[in-house]
Amino acid sequence: MKFHIELLNLWLTGDRTRSITFLPNKVNIITGDSHTGKTAILDIFDYCMFASKHRISESIINESVLWYGLRMHVNDKVFTLARRAPAGTTVSADYYFSAVGDVPEAAPVANIQEGALKLLLSAEFGIDQDVQVPFGGSVLRSGSRISLRYFLMFNTISQDIITHSDQFFDKQDQDRYREALPRVFDIAVGIETVENILKREKSGELRQRLTRLLKLAAKTSEKREVFVSQLAETIATARGFGLVPDSMDGDASVELLERIVTEPTAGDHVSTRYEAVSAELYRVTRKIRGLKKFGAEYGNHKATLAETRDSLKPIKHLLDNYEETVRTSVFEDIIRNLSEGLTKIKAATANKTPMDSNIAEIIKDLEAQKKKLNEELESLPEEIDGFGTERDKYIFIGEMKAKLELFADADKSSATDYKAEIADLESQIEELAVPNAIERQDQFTKVLDEAIQDYIAITKVALGNYGEYRSAFDYAAKKLHLRKPKSLTVENVGSSSNHMFLHLFMFLGLHELVMRSDSPHVAPLLIVDQFSRPYWGDDQADVNQSDVAKVKLALKLLDGFIKLANEMGKEFQMIIFEHVNAPYWEGLENVHLVEEFREGNALIPMGE
């Protein structure tokens, strides 16, 4: 994104105004003595950007100011934002806003609600309702909207932080901002994108639904198993009472039981069926036995006829030699009668007759009937548990009816097939695949260390013994350390001077990667309050030459970063509050002296 502050404007009491102008793409330095209001400018910036409490000094500054305002260039637009001065410790809810950068000559008049103004500026920072806190804490709730103010932590290094050995970001003494930092860091520096966050959130929701569905499917399956077990017990009991045949499968048994509970007589046949089947089986067996006996006797009869046929074979010889036979008067009659008998015997002793086929078919049908009767007989209990009374029978049928109704409800609820829904959720989750966050974080850390190593090389003289050390950014703690080459152990760098450089290194490295990733959420702005604090207080006369060299190296580092941003085709603005004077940045082309707060000049000029 594009961003720079053009003007700080104060509307003072007595119809006066105080304006300070800053340049883009420069290291803007306001230098001067202590207690002249330099640090207050950082507090005013914070206050105008929706602070819920303020640190502006009441004495001299706040008591003299009616409204605080900023004229800003944001993404090729010019905005003027002003906020009424706080009343003591109570911040004001009155805001003035101009979408075209108008700066009123007289004290502004409130014309916009804070919420509306936040939404407007948040949109310019690429922050909308889709950008939410990805995971909750003790103060921040998961899913709550990310505030624009969280990203401002990347734009300031206060004098309380610049030499801190453990903290690198402002406002870490406040729970809200301490929890916000790890939650917005990845979005701020370009490790993560809003699109990936939304995908990951959606994926998380789908995974929760999938987990619930899998549990529901497992529970339904378990209920189904219990249902089947209970149903089997009910069927077994009904079989014991002779209400259901043993040969019936589960579904048929349920259908019969359902008929029984509506028509109690539907199961009465079972108790008498065994006797009926036994009688029928006896009758069929007798028929088969009688037919087989008849068939055997008929076979014997055919065998006797066959023997008789053989005994009459000489008749055929006589007939064949009729002319040569000596004949008597009765010879003709005898031969004719024997010949006719032989013909009939031959016909009767043929291999297969219609009577043979009929008997065989009848026996085959009876055998099949016998087999079915045997199967049914085997399925019926020989001994049936009887009901003590008819009342006991109807009590059992009533209980069975209630169970079947429960089973029907359970079967309907368990009939839901979750397979298709589970498959659909798994497919959606697969489509929402996003890059592994840990891999991206590791890669970011490596690239950040590479960038910081360049800054270390520029200022290694100022780092003394640590000049050849390596950058070791701690992603989890959001801190920068140094480590000895080829060592995994980080060093305690000791002096506040080294800590100051570490803070500059880390913030410059972060902003370089933000620019390279074109992250829209972090303004290309860095406000630093008195980085030279490790070397002197108010008296520059006590500064030794080695410390002067370190301050010059720090300024050279900042100047070089502006040059780097320009070479990248980016804009970047720094605002520095310092005690040092012009000789310290002599020869640096990107440093701009805004004002010197000395000899009566201050944020609120003396005597006004």
Coordinates of C-alpha atoms in Angstrom, one line a residue:
M1 CA 0.0 0.0 0.0
K2 CA 0.9 3.7 -0.2
F3 CA 1.0 5.9 2.9
H4 CA 2.7 9.0 4.2
I5 CA 1.9 11.8 6.6
E6 CA 2.1 15.2 5.0
L7 CA 1.0 17.4 7.9
L8 CA 0.6 17.4 11.6
N9 CA -1.9 20.1 12.5
L10 CA -2.8 21.4 16.0
W11 CA -5.8 23.7 16.5
L12 CA -4.7 25.7 19.6
T13 CA -6.6 27.8 22.1
G14 CA -6.9 31.5 21.1
D15 CA -7.7 30.7 17.4
R16 CA -4.1 29.6 16.8
T17 CA -2.8 26.7 14.8
R18 CA 0.5 24.8 14.7
S19 CA 1.6 22.8 11.7
I20 CA 4.5 20.5 11.0
T21 CA 5.2 19.3 7.5
F22 CA 6.8 15.9 6.6
L23 CA 8.1 14.7 3.3
P24 CA 7.5 11.4 1.6
N25 CA 10.5 9.0 0.9
K26 CA 12.7 10.7 3.4
V27 CA 14.1 10.2 6.9
N28 CA 12.2 13.2 8.5
I29 CA 14.1 14.3 11.6
I30 CA 12.8 16.5 14.3
T31 CA 15.7 17.2 16.6
G32 CA 16.0 19.3 19.7
D33 CA 16.1 19.5 23.5
S34 CA 14.2 17.4 26.0
H35 CA 10.7 18.5 27.1
T36 CA 10.0 20.2 23.8
G37 CA 7.2 17.9 22.6
K38 CA 9.1 15.6 20.3
T39 CA 7.8 12.4 21.9
A40 CA 4.3 13.9 22.1
I41 CA 4.1 13.7 18.3
L42 CA 4.2 9.9 18.4
D43 CA 1.5 10.0 21.1
I44 CA -0.6 12.4 18.9
F45 CA -0.3 10.0 15.9
D46 CA -1.5 7.2 18.1
Y47 CA -4.4 9.3 19.5
C48 CA -5.6 10.4 16.1
M49 CA -5.6 6.7 15.0
F50 CA -8.4 5.8 17.4
A51 CA -6.5 5.2 20.6
S52 CA -8.8 4.2 23.5
K53 CA -6.5 6.0 26.0
H54 CA -3.8 8.5 25.6
R55 CA -0.3 9.5 26.8
I56 CA -0.3 13.1 25.7
S57 CA 1.1 15.4 28.4
E58 CA -1.7 17.5 29.9
S59 CA 0.8 20.2 30.9
I60 CA 1.5 22.7 28.2
I61 CA 0.5 20.5 25.3
N62 CA -3.0 19.1 25.9
E63 CA -4.1 22.2 27.9
S64 CA -3.2 24.3 24.8
V65 CA -4.8 22.1 22.1
L66 CA -8.4 21.9 21.0
W67 CA -8.1 19.4 18.2
Y68 CA -5.3 17.2 16.9
G69 CA -5.1 16.4 13.2
L70 CA -3.2 14.6 10.4
R71 CA -3.2 15.1 6.7
M72 CA -2.3 11.8 5.1
H73 CA -1.8 10.4 1.7
V74 CA -3.3 6.9 1.5
N75 CA -3.3 4.9 -1.8
D76 CA -3.3 8.0 -4.0
K77 CA -6.0 9.7 -1.9
V78 CA -5.6 12.6 0.5
F79 CA -7.4 12.4 3.8
T80 CA -7.5 14.8 6.7
L81 CA -8.3 13.2 10.0
A82 CA -8.7 15.2 13.3
R83 CA -9.8 14.3 16.8
R84 CA -11.0 16.6 19.6
A85 CA -8.4 16.8 22.4
P86 CA -9.1 14.6 25.4
A87 CA -10.6 16.0 28.6
G88 CA -8.0 14.9 31.2
T89 CA -7.7 11.2 30.9
T90 CA -10.9 10.8 28.9
V91 CA -10.5 10.4 25.2
S92 CA -12.9 12.1 22.9
A93 CA -15.4 10.5 20.5
D94 CA -15.5 13.5 18.2
Y95 CA -13.9 13.2 14.8
Y96 CA -13.5 15.4 11.8
F97 CA -12.8 13.8 8.4
S98 CA -12.2 15.2 4.9
A99 CA -12.0 12.8 2.0
V100 CA -10.2 15.4 -0.1
G101 CA -7.7 16.5 2.5
D102 CA -9.3 19.9 3.5
V103 CA -7.6 21.4 6.6
P104 CA -10.0 23.8 8.3
E105 CA -8.5 27.1 9.4
A106 CA -10.6 27.3 12.5
A107 CA -11.1 24.4 14.9
P108 CA -12.9 21.6 13.2
V109 CA -16.5 20.5 13.8
A110 CA -17.2 16.8 14.4
N111 CA -18.7 15.3 11.2
I112 CA -18.3 11.5 11.4
Q113 CA -18.7 8.7 13.9
E114 CA -15.6 6.8 15.0
G115 CA -17.0 3.5 13.7
A116 CA -17.6 4.8 10.2
L117 CA -14.2 6.4 10.0
K118 CA -12.5 3.2 11.2
L119 CA -14.4 1.2 8.5
L120 CA -13.3 3.7 5.8
L121 CA -9.6 3.7 6.8
S122 CA -9.6 -0.1 7.4
A123 CA -10.8 -0.6 3.8
E124 CA -7.8 1.4 2.6
F125 CA -5.6 -1.0 4.7
G126 CA -7.2 -4.0 3.1
I127 CA -9.0 -4.9 6.3
D128 CA -12.7 -5.8 6.1
Q129 CA -15.1 -8.1 7.9
D130 CA -13.3 -11.1 6.3
V131 CA -10.1 -10.4 8.2
Q132 CA -10.7 -12.0 11.6
V133 CA -8.7 -13.2 14.6
P134 CA -7.8 -16.8 13.6
F135 CA -7.5 -18.1 17.1
G136 CA -8.7 -16.7 20.4
G137 CA -7.0 -15.8 23.7
S138 CA -8.0 -14.6 27.2
V139 CA -8.8 -11.1 25.8
L140 CA -9.3 -11.5 22.1
R141 CA -12.1 -13.9 20.9
S142 CA -11.6 -16.1 17.9
G143 CA -13.5 -14.8 14.9
S144 CA -13.5 -11.2 16.2
R145 CA -12.7 -8.5 13.7
I146 CA -9.0 -7.5 13.4
S147 CA -8.5 -3.9 14.3
L148 CA -6.5 -1.5 12.1
R149 CA -4.6 -0.5 15.2
Y150 CA -3.0 -3.9 15.5
F151 CA -1.1 -3.3 12.3
L152 CA 0.2 0.1 13.7
M153 CA 2.5 -1.9 16.0
F154 CA 4.7 -2.3 12.9
N155 CA 5.0 1.5 12.4
T156 CA 6.4 2.7 15.7
I157 CA 9.4 2.2 17.9
S158 CA 9.0 4.3 21.1
Q159 CA 11.8 5.4 23.4
D160 CA 10.6 2.8 25.9
I161 CA 11.2 0.0 23.4
I162 CA 14.2 1.0 21.3
T163 CA 16.7 -0.3 23.8
H164 CA 14.6 -3.0 25.4
S165 CA 16.4 -6.3 25.7
D166 CA 13.2 -8.5 25.5
Q167 CA 10.4 -6.5 23.8
F168 CA 10.5 -5.4 20.2
F169 CA 7.0 -4.1 19.7
D170 CA 5.1 -1.3 21.4
K171 CA 2.1 -1.9 23.6
Q172 CA 3.1 -5.4 24.7
D173 CA 2.3 -4.4 28.3
Q174 CA -1.4 -4.4 27.2
D175 CA -3.1 -7.8 27.0
R176 CA -5.0 -6.9 23.9
Y177 CA -2.0 -6.0 21.9
R178 CA 0.2 -8.7 23.3
E179 CA -2.4 -11.3 22.2
A180 CA -3.0 -9.5 18.9
L181 CA 0.7 -9.6 17.7
P182 CA 1.0 -13.3 17.0
R183 CA -2.5 -13.3 15.5
V184 CA -1.9 -10.6 13.0
F185 CA 1.8 -11.1 12.3
D186 CA 1.5 -13.5 9.4
I187 CA -1.1 -11.3 7.7
A188 CA 0.9 -8.2 8.3
V189 CA 4.2 -9.4 6.8
G190 CA 2.8 -11.4 3.9
I191 CA 3.3 -14.9 5.2
E192 CA -0.5 -15.4 5.1
T193 CA -3.2 -13.9 2.9
V194 CA -6.8 -13.2 3.7
E195 CA -7.8 -15.7 1.0
N196 CA -5.8 -18.4 2.7
I197 CA -7.1 -17.5 6.1
L198 CA -10.7 -17.7 4.8
K199 CA -9.9 -21.0 3.2
R200 CA -8.3 -22.3 6.4
E201 CA -11.3 -21.1 8.4
K202 CA -13.7 -22.7 6.0
S203 CA -11.7 -25.9 6.0
G204 CA -11.7 -25.8 9.8
E205 CA -15.5 -25.5 9.8
L206 CA -15.9 -28.3 7.4
R207 CA -13.5 -30.5 9.4
Q208 CA -15.6 -29.9 12.5
R209 CA -18.7 -30.8 10.6
L210 CA -17.0 -33.9 9.3
T211 CA -15.9 -34.9 12.8
R212 CA -19.4 -34.5 14.1
L213 CA -20.9 -36.4 11.1
L214 CA -18.4 -39.3 11.6
K215 CA -19.3 -39.5 15.3
L216 CA -23.0 -39.4 14.4
A217 CA -22.5 -42.1 11.8
A218 CA -20.6 -44.3 14.3
K219 CA -23.3 -43.7 16.9
T220 CA -26.0 -44.5 14.4
S221 CA -24.2 -47.7 13.4
E222 CA -23.9 -48.6 17.1
K223 CA -27.7 -48.0 17.6
R224 CA -28.4 -50.1 14.5
E225 CA -26.4 -53.0 16.0
V226 CA -28.3 -52.7 19.3
F227 CA -31.5 -52.6 17.4
V228 CA -30.7 -55.7 15.4
S229 CA -29.6 -57.5 18.6
Q230 CA -32.9 -56.6 20.4
L231 CA -34.9 -57.5 17.3
A232 CA -33.2 -60.9 17.1
E233 CA -34.1 -61.6 20.8
T234 CA -37.8 -60.6 20.2
I235 CA -37.9 -63.0 17.1
A236 CA -36.3 -65.8 19.1
T237 CA -38.9 -65.4 21.9
A238 CA -41.7 -65.4 19.4
R239 CA -40.3 -68.6 17.8
G240 CA -40.3 -70.1 21.3
F241 CA -44.0 -69.4 21.6
G242 CA -44.6 -70.8 18.1
L243 CA -45.6 -67.5 16.6
V244 CA -42.8 -67.5 14.1
P245 CA -41.4 -70.4 12.1
D246 CA -37.7 -71.2 12.7
S247 CA -37.0 -71.1 9.0
M248 CA -38.1 -67.5 8.4
D249 CA -35.5 -64.9 7.9
G250 CA -35.3 -61.7 9.9
D251 CA -37.3 -59.4 7.5
A252 CA -40.1 -62.0 7.0
S253 CA -40.2 -62.6 10.7
V254 CA -40.7 -58.9 11.4
E255 CA -43.5 -58.7 8.8
L256 CA -45.2 -61.7 10.4
L257 CA -44.9 -60.2 13.9
E258 CA -46.3 -56.9 12.6
R259 CA -49.3 -58.9 11.3
I260 CA -49.7 -60.7 14.6
V261 CA -49.8 -57.5 16.6
T262 CA -52.7 -56.3 14.4
E263 CA -54.2 -59.7 13.8
P264 CA -53.4 -61.9 16.9
T265 CA -54.8 -65.0 15.2
A266 CA -52.1 -64.7 12.5
G267 CA -49.7 -66.7 14.5
D268 CA -52.1 -69.4 15.8
H269 CA -51.3 -71.7 12.9
V270 CA -47.8 -72.3 14.1
S271 CA -48.9 -74.2 17.2
T272 CA -51.0 -76.6 15.1
R273 CA -48.9 -76.6 12.0
Y274 CA -46.4 -79.2 13.2
E275 CA -49.2 -81.8 13.6
A276 CA -50.7 -80.9 10.2
V277 CA -47.3 -81.1 8.4
S278 CA -46.5 -84.4 10.2
A279 CA -49.9 -85.9 9.0
E280 CA -49.4 -84.7 5.5
L281 CA -45.9 -86.0 5.4
Y282 CA -47.2 -89.5 6.6
R283 CA -49.8 -89.5 3.8
V284 CA -47.3 -88.6 1.1
T285 CA -44.8 -91.2 2.4
R286 CA -47.5 -93.9 2.3
K287 CA -48.3 -92.9 -1.3
I288 CA -44.7 -93.1 -2.3
R289 CA -44.3 -96.4 -0.6
G290 CA -47.5 -97.8 -2.3
L291 CA -46.5 -96.6 -5.7
K292 CA -43.0 -98.1 -5.3
K293 CA -44.5 -101.4 -4.2
F294 CA -46.9 -101.4 -7.2
G295 CA -44.0 -100.6 -9.5
A296 CA -42.0 -103.5 -8.0
E297 CA -44.9 -105.9 -8.4
Y298 CA -45.6 -104.6 -11.9
G299 CA -41.9 -105.3 -12.7
N300 CA -42.2 -108.8 -11.4
H301 CA -45.3 -109.3 -13.6
K302 CA -43.3 -108.1 -16.6
A303 CA -40.5 -110.5 -15.7
T304 CA -42.9 -113.5 -15.6
L305 CA -44.3 -112.5 -18.9
A306 CA -40.8 -112.3 -20.3
E307 CA -40.2 -115.9 -19.1
T308 CA -43.4 -117.0 -20.7
R309 CA -42.4 -115.2 -23.9
D310 CA -39.2 -117.2 -24.0
S311 CA -41.0 -120.4 -23.5
L312 CA -43.1 -119.7 -26.6
K313 CA -40.2 -119.1 -28.8
P314 CA -40.7 -122.6 -30.5
I315 CA -44.0 -121.4 -31.9
K316 CA -42.1 -118.8 -33.9
H317 CA -40.0 -121.7 -35.3
L318 CA -43.0 -123.7 -36.2
L319 CA -44.5 -120.7 -38.0
D320 CA -41.3 -120.0 -39.8
N321 CA -41.3 -123.7 -41.0
Y322 CA -45.0 -124.2 -41.4
E323 CA -44.8 -126.0 -44.8
E324 CA -42.5 -128.6 -43.4
T325 CA -44.6 -129.3 -40.3
V326 CA -46.8 -132.3 -39.9
R327 CA -50.2 -130.9 -39.0
T328 CA -53.1 -132.4 -37.2
S329 CA -56.7 -131.2 -37.3
V330 CA -56.3 -128.9 -34.3
F331 CA -52.9 -127.7 -35.3
E332 CA -54.1 -124.5 -36.9
D333 CA -56.1 -123.4 -33.8
I334 CA -53.3 -124.1 -31.4
I335 CA -50.7 -122.3 -33.4
R336 CA -52.9 -119.3 -33.9
N337 CA -53.8 -118.9 -30.2
L338 CA -50.2 -119.3 -29.2
S339 CA -49.0 -116.8 -31.8
E340 CA -51.6 -114.2 -30.6
G341 CA -50.5 -114.8 -27.0
L342 CA -46.9 -114.4 -28.0
T343 CA -47.7 -111.0 -29.6
K344 CA -49.5 -109.8 -26.5
I345 CA -46.7 -110.9 -24.3
K346 CA -44.1 -109.1 -26.4
A347 CA -46.2 -105.9 -26.2
A348 CA -46.5 -106.3 -22.4
T349 CA -42.8 -106.9 -21.9
A350 CA -41.6 -103.9 -23.8
N351 CA -38.7 -101.9 -22.1
K352 CA -40.9 -98.9 -21.2
T353 CA -44.6 -98.5 -21.1
P354 CA -46.9 -95.5 -20.4
M355 CA -47.6 -97.0 -17.0
D356 CA -43.9 -96.9 -16.1
S357 CA -43.6 -93.2 -17.0
N358 CA -46.8 -92.2 -15.1
I359 CA -45.7 -94.0 -11.9
A360 CA -42.2 -92.5 -12.1
E361 CA -43.6 -88.9 -12.5
I362 CA -46.0 -89.4 -9.7
I363 CA -43.3 -90.7 -7.4
K364 CA -41.0 -87.7 -8.4
D365 CA -43.7 -85.2 -7.5
L366 CA -44.4 -86.9 -4.3
E367 CA -40.7 -87.0 -3.4
A368 CA -40.4 -83.2 -4.0
Q369 CA -43.5 -82.6 -1.8
K370 CA -42.1 -84.8 0.9
K371 CA -38.8 -82.8 0.8
K372 CA -40.7 -79.5 1.4
L373 CA -42.8 -81.0 4.1
N374 CA -39.6 -82.3 5.8
E375 CA -38.0 -78.8 5.6
E376 CA -41.0 -77.2 7.0
L377 CA -41.3 -79.8 9.7
E378 CA -37.7 -79.2 10.7
S379 CA -38.3 -75.4 11.0
L380 CA -41.3 -75.9 13.3
P381 CA -40.7 -76.5 17.0
E382 CA -41.7 -80.0 18.2
E383 CA -42.3 -78.5 21.6
I384 CA -43.7 -74.9 21.8
D385 CA -43.6 -72.8 25.0
G386 CA -47.2 -72.3 25.8
F387 CA -48.7 -69.2 27.3
G388 CA -50.1 -69.7 30.7
T389 CA -53.3 -68.1 29.8
E390 CA -54.8 -66.2 26.9
R391 CA -54.2 -63.1 29.0
D392 CA -50.4 -63.9 29.0
K393 CA -50.5 -64.3 25.3
Y394 CA -52.0 -60.9 24.7
I395 CA -49.7 -59.2 27.2
F396 CA -46.7 -60.6 25.2
I397 CA -48.2 -59.4 22.0
G398 CA -48.8 -56.0 23.5
E399 CA -45.2 -55.8 24.6
M400 CA -44.0 -57.0 21.2
K401 CA -46.1 -54.3 19.5
A402 CA -44.5 -51.6 21.7
K403 CA -41.0 -52.9 20.9
L404 CA -41.7 -53.1 17.2
E405 CA -42.8 -49.5 17.2
L406 CA -39.6 -48.5 18.9
F407 CA -37.6 -50.6 16.5
A408 CA -39.4 -49.0 13.6
D409 CA -38.5 -45.5 14.9
A410 CA -34.9 -46.6 15.5
D411 CA -34.7 -48.1 12.1
K412 CA -35.9 -44.9 10.5
S413 CA -33.3 -42.8 12.3
S414 CA -30.5 -45.3 11.6
A415 CA -31.5 -45.6 8.0
T416 CA -29.8 -42.3 7.2
D417 CA -26.8 -43.0 5.0
Y418 CA -24.1 -40.5 5.8
K419 CA -21.6 -41.9 3.3
A420 CA -22.5 -39.4 0.5
E421 CA -22.5 -36.4 2.9
I422 CA -19.1 -37.5 4.4
A423 CA -17.7 -38.0 0.9
D424 CA -18.9 -34.5 -0.1
L425 CA -17.3 -32.9 3.0
E426 CA -14.0 -34.7 2.3
S427 CA -14.1 -33.4 -1.3
Q428 CA -14.7 -29.8 -0.2
I429 CA -11.9 -30.0 2.3
E430 CA -9.5 -31.3 -0.4
E431 CA -10.5 -28.5 -2.7
L432 CA -9.7 -25.9 0.1
A433 CA -6.1 -27.1 0.4
V434 CA -3.9 -24.1 1.4
P435 CA -0.1 -23.9 1.7
N436 CA 1.3 -25.2 5.0
A437 CA 1.5 -22.3 7.4
I438 CA 4.6 -23.7 9.2
E439 CA 6.5 -24.1 6.0
R440 CA 5.7 -20.5 5.0
Q441 CA 6.8 -19.3 8.4
D442 CA 10.0 -21.1 8.2
Q443 CA 10.7 -19.8 4.8
F444 CA 9.9 -16.2 5.9
T445 CA 12.3 -16.5 8.8
K446 CA 15.1 -17.6 6.5
V447 CA 14.5 -14.7 4.1
L448 CA 14.2 -12.2 6.9
D449 CA 17.5 -13.4 8.4
E450 CA 19.1 -12.9 4.9
A451 CA 17.7 -9.3 4.7
I452 CA 18.8 -8.5 8.2
Q453 CA 22.3 -9.9 7.5
D454 CA 22.8 -7.1 4.9
Y455 CA 22.0 -4.5 7.6
I456 CA 24.4 -6.1 10.0
A457 CA 27.1 -5.9 7.3
I458 CA 26.5 -2.2 7.0
T459 CA 26.8 -1.5 10.7
K460 CA 29.1 -4.3 11.9
V461 CA 31.7 -1.8 13.2
A462 CA 29.1 -0.5 15.6
L463 CA 28.4 -4.0 16.8
G464 CA 31.9 -4.6 18.0
N465 CA 32.5 -8.3 18.8
Y466 CA 29.1 -9.2 17.3
G467 CA 29.8 -7.6 13.9
E468 CA 30.4 -11.1 12.3
Y469 CA 27.5 -12.7 14.0
R470 CA 24.4 -14.0 12.2
S471 CA 20.8 -12.9 12.3
A472 CA 18.6 -15.3 14.3
F473 CA 15.0 -14.2 14.2
D474 CA 12.8 -16.0 16.8
Y475 CA 9.5 -16.4 15.0
A476 CA 7.6 -17.7 18.0
A477 CA 8.7 -14.8 20.3
K478 CA 8.8 -12.2 17.5
K479 CA 12.3 -11.2 18.6
L480 CA 15.7 -10.8 17.0
H481 CA 18.8 -12.4 18.3
L482 CA 22.4 -12.9 17.1
R483 CA 24.2 -16.1 17.0
K484 CA 27.9 -17.0 16.4
P485 CA 28.5 -18.4 12.9
K486 CA 28.0 -22.2 12.7
S487 CA 26.4 -22.2 16.1
L488 CA 22.8 -22.9 17.0
T489 CA 23.1 -20.9 20.3
V490 CA 22.0 -17.3 20.4
E491 CA 24.0 -14.8 22.3
N492 CA 23.1 -12.3 24.9
V493 CA 24.4 -9.1 23.2
G494 CA 24.5 -7.2 26.4
S495 CA 24.6 -3.4 25.8
S496 CA 21.7 -1.1 25.1
S497 CA 23.5 0.1 22.0
N498 CA 23.4 -3.4 20.5
H499 CA 19.8 -3.8 21.4
M500 CA 19.0 -0.5 19.7
F501 CA 20.6 -1.8 16.5
L502 CA 18.7 -5.1 16.8
H503 CA 15.4 -3.2 16.9
L504 CA 16.3 -1.2 13.8
F505 CA 17.5 -4.3 12.0
M506 CA 14.3 -6.2 12.7
F507 CA 11.9 -3.5 11.8
L508 CA 13.8 -2.6 8.6
G509 CA 13.9 -6.3 7.7
L510 CA 10.1 -6.7 8.3
H511 CA 9.3 -3.7 6.2
E512 CA 11.5 -4.8 3.4
L513 CA 9.7 -8.2 3.2
V514 CA 6.3 -6.4 3.5
M515 CA 7.2 -4.3 0.5
R516 CA 8.5 -7.3 -1.4
S517 CA 5.2 -9.2 -0.7
D518 CA 3.0 -6.2 -1.5
S519 CA 1.2 -6.7 1.8
P520 CA -1.7 -4.2 1.9
H521 CA -2.1 -4.1 5.7
V522 CA 1.1 -2.4 6.9
A523 CA 1.7 1.3 6.1
P524 CA 5.2 2.0 4.7
L525 CA 5.9 4.2 7.7
L526 CA 8.3 4.0 10.6
I527 CA 8.3 6.4 13.5
V528 CA 11.3 6.1 15.8
D529 CA 11.7 8.0 19.0
Q530 CA 15.3 8.8 20.0
F531 CA 17.3 5.8 18.9
S532 CA 20.5 7.5 20.2
R533 CA 19.3 7.1 23.8
P534 CA 22.1 4.6 24.6
Y535 CA 24.8 7.2 24.0
W536 CA 23.6 10.4 25.7
G537 CA 20.9 12.3 27.4
D538 CA 20.6 16.0 26.8
D539 CA 24.2 16.9 26.8
Q540 CA 26.0 16.1 23.5
A541 CA 29.3 17.3 24.9
D542 CA 29.8 14.0 26.7
V543 CA 29.5 11.9 23.6
N544 CA 32.7 10.1 22.7
Q545 CA 33.8 9.7 19.1
S546 CA 33.0 6.0 19.0
D547 CA 29.4 6.7 20.0
V548 CA 29.2 9.5 17.4
A549 CA 30.3 6.9 14.8
K550 CA 27.6 4.5 15.9
V551 CA 24.9 7.2 15.6
K552 CA 26.1 8.1 12.1
L553 CA 26.0 4.4 11.1
A554 CA 22.5 4.1 12.4
L555 CA 21.4 7.2 10.3
K556 CA 23.3 5.7 7.3
L557 CA 21.3 2.5 7.8
L558 CA 18.0 4.4 7.8
D559 CA 19.1 6.5 4.8
G560 CA 20.1 3.4 2.9
F561 CA 16.7 1.8 3.5
I562 CA 14.9 4.7 1.9
K563 CA 17.3 4.3 -1.1
L564 CA 16.5 0.6 -1.2
A565 CA 12.7 1.3 -1.2
N566 CA 13.1 3.7 -4.1
E567 CA 15.1 1.2 -6.0
M568 CA 12.3 -1.3 -5.5
G569 CA 9.8 1.3 -6.8
K570 CA 8.2 1.6 -3.4
E571 CA 7.5 4.6 -1.2
F572 CA 8.6 4.7 2.4
Q573 CA 8.6 7.4 5.1
M574 CA 10.5 7.7 8.3
I575 CA 9.9 10.2 11.1
I576 CA 12.7 10.3 13.7
F577 CA 12.7 12.3 17.0
E578 CA 16.3 12.9 18.1
H579 CA 18.7 15.1 20.0
V580 CA 21.4 15.0 17.3
N581 CA 22.1 17.8 15.0
A582 CA 22.9 18.2 11.3
P583 CA 26.6 17.1 11.3
Y584 CA 25.5 13.6 12.1
W585 CA 23.7 13.1 8.8
E586 CA 25.9 15.1 6.6
G587 CA 26.3 13.6 3.2
L588 CA 23.1 11.4 3.5
E589 CA 20.8 12.2 0.6
N590 CA 17.6 10.9 2.0
V591 CA 17.5 12.7 5.4
H592 CA 15.3 15.8 5.8
L593 CA 15.5 18.1 8.8
V594 CA 11.9 19.0 9.6
E595 CA 12.5 21.3 12.6
E596 CA 14.8 21.9 15.5
F597 CA 13.1 22.3 18.8
R598 CA 15.6 24.6 20.4
E599 CA 15.9 28.2 21.5
G600 CA 12.2 28.5 22.3
N601 CA 10.9 26.5 19.3
A602 CA 8.8 23.5 20.4
L603 CA 5.7 21.6 19.5
I604 CA 3.9 24.3 21.5
P605 CA 6.2 27.3 21.0
M606 CA 7.3 29.0 24.2
G607 CA 5.4 32.1 25.2
E608 CA 2.3 31.2 23.1

